[in-house]
Amino acid sequence: MLSQTNQPKPNAFDNALEQLRIAAEYLKLEDGIHQMLSHPKREVTVSIPTRMDSGETHVFTGYRVQYSDARGPSKGGIRYHPNVSLDEVKALACWMTWKCSIADIPFGGAKGGVICNPKAMSQHELERMTRRYTAAIADFIGPYRDIPAPDVYTNAQVMAWIVDTYSALKGYMVPEVVTGKPISIGGSLGRDKATGRGAVFTTAEAAKVKNLDLKKATFAVEGFGNAGANYAEILQDYGSKLVAASDSKGGVMSKNGIDAAKLIAFKGKTGSVVGMAGTQPIDDDGLLQLDVDILCPAALENAITPEIARGVRAKMIVECANGPTTPAADKILDSNKVFLVPDILANSGGVIVSYLEWVQNLDRISWPELEVNTKLEDKITGAFKEVYRTSQKHSTSMRTAALMVGVGRVADAIRTLGIFP
Ligand code: GLU
């Protein structure tokens, strides 16, 4: 994929390692621990032969990377996308490790991915591919080992197929093998909106420290999927105005504001935000450089490159996506005093409620949605405060502070555990 200046997009795992290097320097990490944290604990690559509706067989490639389990079973979503690669999954698994650590939940980090184009596949094809992928990684996952969840272009239904396949192989029901399940099989209330809701809680905290009045704030969302759309709808309840949104097919904007709930309904019907009544088209680069108070990149990695960063006019960036800003772009945003709530903090609401789902499953209980949302708010607000305190204490950006908190706790766990044998 090429950016606007035809520079190749940086490798996401290189970005993750560069972020780790910066944190290691601040933390004065021992070289051995830095080395351990630079290598995923386990990488699994599997072939997924799938019967297509045409009767032909297609062999998909899938990955599961378990980056670390020093703080608990590894945890992270599964992504279905044509651009999935082993290095992308490694980066995402690495970020999950810091994310769970910052949220202070007892998980390590993992991620899975299958190279496929789910938009061009039927439900039956997706089901057969998911079941075969599950069978291929079944020996590596489990409620005390590694717990998958939804990510880009996977959802609660995909999680249900994983539960059914895993349980069939085990011979008994194991709903707690994944989180983000449908409610009917043990999913948690509040999980579907948790990433967006959590990001709004961090926005509210950021607004307090930056003296931004959310009742008067404008915002733009790049990537109107699960995280971005819920973020928009919930932030709108605080009085902020959505002025632009985009998805893989294009973007829309309106200075007068776009009703997020209506945009969600429109996208539900047509498959895209493009063509929403009362809006003008806008491309992604234009959206990312709009004069708004809050910019929310909620799509894929490497959206904010140095070229884009130089033109960013938002006061604040809240990263709902994983890895949307390159390390080189970070430096520019930082010197331009853009306040950034980094991905591993901003979007941790998803995995925080995944943790709450897992606890409910293991205890065979279920909490009302309000209780889940309150626990989410407590956890993510606490994490924001810890990261903000760290950034003030060490005079660093919020990104570096988040990495210091996340990496620091994992390093502590490794030091305490020691090395076998
Ligand atoms: N895919 C989500 C993330 O990137 C959620 C992971 C989870 O709930 O385990 O944080």
mmCIF file with all atom_site columns, N, CA and C in Angstrom, residues 1 79 81 83 88 151-153 222-223 297-304 321-325:
data_model
loop_
_atom_site.group_PDB
_atom_site.id
_atom_site.type_symbol
_atom_site.label_atom_id
_atom_site.label_alt_id
_atom_site.label_comp_id
_atom_site.label_asym_id
_atom_site.label_entity_id
_atom_site.label_seq_id
_atom_site.pdbx_PDB_ins_code
_atom_site.Cartn_x
_atom_site.Cartn_y
_atom_site.Cartn_z
_atom_site.occupancy
_atom_site.B_iso_or_equiv
_atom_site.pdbx_formal_charge
_atom_site.auth_seq_id
_atom_site.auth_comp_id
_atom_site.auth_asym_id
_atom_site.auth_atom_id
_atom_site.pdbx_PDB_model_num
ATOM 1  N N  . MET A 1 1   ? 0.848   -1.197  0.000  1.00 0.00 ? 1   MET A N  1
ATOM 2  C CA . MET A 1 1   ? 0.000   0.000   0.000  1.00 0.00 ? 1   MET A CA 1
ATOM 3  C C  . MET A 1 1   ? 0.891   1.258   0.000  1.00 0.00 ? 1   MET A C  1
ATOM 4  N N  . ARG A 1 79  ? -8.216  -11.168 13.328 1.00 0.00 ? 79  ARG A N  1
ATOM 5  C CA . ARG A 1 79  ? -8.532  -10.248 12.239 1.00 0.00 ? 79  ARG A CA 1
ATOM 6  C C  . ARG A 1 79  ? -8.680  -11.006 10.930 1.00 0.00 ? 79  ARG A C  1
ATOM 7  N N  . HIS A 1 81  ? -8.598  -10.079 7.044  1.00 0.00 ? 81  HIS A N  1
ATOM 8  C CA . HIS A 1 81  ? -8.368  -8.948  6.131  1.00 0.00 ? 81  HIS A CA 1
ATOM 9  C C  . HIS A 1 81  ? -7.387  -9.392  5.044  1.00 0.00 ? 81  HIS A C  1
ATOM 10 N N  . ASN A 1 83  ? -4.928  -7.820  3.827  1.00 0.00 ? 83  ASN A N  1
ATOM 11 C CA . ASN A 1 83  ? -3.551  -7.368  4.062  1.00 0.00 ? 83  ASN A CA 1
ATOM 12 C C  . ASN A 1 83  ? -2.916  -7.938  5.321  1.00 0.00 ? 83  ASN A C  1
ATOM 13 N N  . GLU A 1 88  ? 2.338   -8.080  10.765 1.00 0.00 ? 88  GLU A N  1
ATOM 14 C CA . GLU A 1 88  ? 1.231   -7.279  11.307 1.00 0.00 ? 88  GLU A CA 1
ATOM 15 C C  . GLU A 1 88  ? 0.682   -7.949  12.568 1.00 0.00 ? 88  GLU A C  1
ATOM 16 N N  . ASP A 1 151 ? -11.797 -8.817  16.174 1.00 0.00 ? 151 ASP A N  1
ATOM 17 C CA . ASP A 1 151 ? -10.968 -7.683  15.750 1.00 0.00 ? 151 ASP A CA 1
ATOM 18 C C  . ASP A 1 151 ? -11.537 -7.245  14.390 1.00 0.00 ? 151 ASP A C  1
ATOM 19 N N  . VAL A 1 152 ? -10.737 -6.605  13.560 1.00 0.00 ? 152 VAL A N  1
ATOM 20 C CA . VAL A 1 152 ? -11.234 -6.079  12.289 1.00 0.00 ? 152 VAL A CA 1
ATOM 21 C C  . VAL A 1 152 ? -11.912 -7.192  11.459 1.00 0.00 ? 152 VAL A C  1
ATOM 22 N N  . TYR A 1 153 ? -13.160 -6.970  11.062 1.00 0.00 ? 153 TYR A N  1
ATOM 23 C CA . TYR A 1 153 ? -13.966 -7.863  10.204 1.00 0.00 ? 153 TYR A CA 1
ATOM 24 C C  . TYR A 1 153 ? -14.229 -9.237  10.802 1.00 0.00 ? 153 TYR A C  1
ATOM 25 N N  . GLU A 1 222 ? -12.086 8.487   11.509 1.00 0.00 ? 222 GLU A N  1
ATOM 26 C CA . GLU A 1 222 ? -11.592 7.762   10.336 1.00 0.00 ? 222 GLU A CA 1
ATOM 27 C C  . GLU A 1 222 ? -11.797 6.270   10.607 1.00 0.00 ? 222 GLU A C  1
ATOM 28 N N  . GLY A 1 223 ? -12.737 5.640   9.874  1.00 0.00 ? 223 GLY A N  1
ATOM 29 C CA . GLY A 1 223 ? -13.020 4.226   10.116 1.00 0.00 ? 223 GLY A CA 1
ATOM 30 C C  . GLY A 1 223 ? -14.289 4.059   10.937 1.00 0.00 ? 223 GLY A C  1
ATOM 31 N N  . PRO A 1 297 ? -8.690  8.297   14.782 1.00 0.00 ? 297 PRO A N  1
ATOM 32 C CA . PRO A 1 297 ? -8.394  7.282   13.781 1.00 0.00 ? 297 PRO A CA 1
ATOM 33 C C  . PRO A 1 297 ? -8.868  5.925   14.314 1.00 0.00 ? 297 PRO A C  1
ATOM 34 N N  . ALA A 1 298 ? -9.783  5.285   13.586 1.00 0.00 ? 298 ALA A N  1
ATOM 35 C CA . ALA A 1 298 ? -10.400 4.050   14.109 1.00 0.00 ? 298 ALA A CA 1
ATOM 36 C C  . ALA A 1 298 ? -10.373 2.949   13.046 1.00 0.00 ? 298 ALA A C  1
ATOM 37 N N  . ALA A 1 299 ? -9.402  3.047   12.110 1.00 0.00 ? 299 ALA A N  1
ATOM 38 C CA . ALA A 1 299 ? -9.357  2.042   11.039 1.00 0.00 ? 299 ALA A CA 1
ATOM 39 C C  . ALA A 1 299 ? -8.145  1.123   11.218 1.00 0.00 ? 299 ALA A C  1
ATOM 40 N N  . LEU A 1 300 ? -7.125  1.306   10.383 1.00 0.00 ? 300 LEU A N  1
ATOM 41 C CA . LEU A 1 300 ? -6.003  0.360   10.384 1.00 0.00 ? 300 LEU A CA 1
ATOM 42 C C  . LEU A 1 300 ? -4.702  1.063   10.776 1.00 0.00 ? 300 LEU A C  1
ATOM 43 N N  . GLU A 1 301 ? -3.582  0.316   10.721 1.00 0.00 ? 301 GLU A N  1
ATOM 44 C CA . GLU A 1 301 ? -2.271  0.866   11.057 1.00 0.00 ? 301 GLU A CA 1
ATOM 45 C C  . GLU A 1 301 ? -1.832  1.909   10.015 1.00 0.00 ? 301 GLU A C  1
ATOM 46 N N  . ASN A 1 302 ? -0.880  2.735   10.439 1.00 0.00 ? 302 ASN A N  1
ATOM 47 C CA . ASN A 1 302 ? -0.162  3.643   9.540  1.00 0.00 ? 302 ASN A CA 1
ATOM 48 C C  . ASN A 1 302 ? -1.044  4.673   8.834  1.00 0.00 ? 302 ASN A C  1
ATOM 49 N N  . ALA A 1 303 ? -2.170  5.060   9.427  1.00 0.00 ? 303 ALA A N  1
ATOM 50 C CA . ALA A 1 303 ? -3.024  6.093   8.811  1.00 0.00 ? 303 ALA A CA 1
ATOM 51 C C  . ALA A 1 303 ? -2.337  7.453   8.913  1.00 0.00 ? 303 ALA A C  1
ATOM 52 N N  . ILE A 1 304 ? -1.697  7.719   10.068 1.00 0.00 ? 304 ILE A N  1
ATOM 53 C CA . ILE A 1 304 ? -1.057  9.023   10.273 1.00 0.00 ? 304 ILE A CA 1
ATOM 54 C C  . ILE A 1 304 ? 0.450   8.866   10.069 1.00 0.00 ? 304 ILE A C  1
ATOM 55 N N  . ALA A 1 321 ? -8.068  2.887   16.696 1.00 0.00 ? 321 ALA A N  1
ATOM 56 C CA . ALA A 1 321 ? -7.416  1.822   15.918 1.00 0.00 ? 321 ALA A CA 1
ATOM 57 C C  . ALA A 1 321 ? -6.168  1.373   16.656 1.00 0.00 ? 321 ALA A C  1
ATOM 58 N N  . ASN A 1 322 ? -5.614  0.247   16.260 1.00 0.00 ? 322 ASN A N  1
ATOM 59 C CA . ASN A 1 322 ? -4.309  -0.181  16.760 1.00 0.00 ? 322 ASN A CA 1
ATOM 60 C C  . ASN A 1 322 ? -3.228  0.299   15.793 1.00 0.00 ? 322 ASN A C  1
ATOM 61 N N  . GLY A 1 323 ? -2.237  0.988   16.307 1.00 0.00 ? 323 GLY A N  1
ATOM 62 C CA . GLY A 1 323 ? -1.094  1.402   15.493 1.00 0.00 ? 323 GLY A CA 1
ATOM 63 C C  . GLY A 1 323 ? -1.371  2.386   14.375 1.00 0.00 ? 323 GLY A C  1
ATOM 64 N N  . PRO A 1 324 ? -2.326  3.337   14.545 1.00 0.00 ? 324 PRO A N  1
ATOM 65 C CA . PRO A 1 324 ? -2.631  4.235   13.424 1.00 0.00 ? 324 PRO A CA 1
ATOM 66 C C  . PRO A 1 324 ? -1.553  5.288   13.149 1.00 0.00 ? 324 PRO A C  1
ATOM 67 N N  . THR A 1 325 ? -0.654  5.526   14.118 1.00 0.00 ? 325 THR A N  1
ATOM 68 C CA . THR A 1 325 ? 0.338   6.597   13.965 1.00 0.00 ? 325 THR A CA 1
ATOM 69 C C  . THR A 1 325 ? 1.739   5.997   13.935 1.00 0.00 ? 325 THR A C  1
#
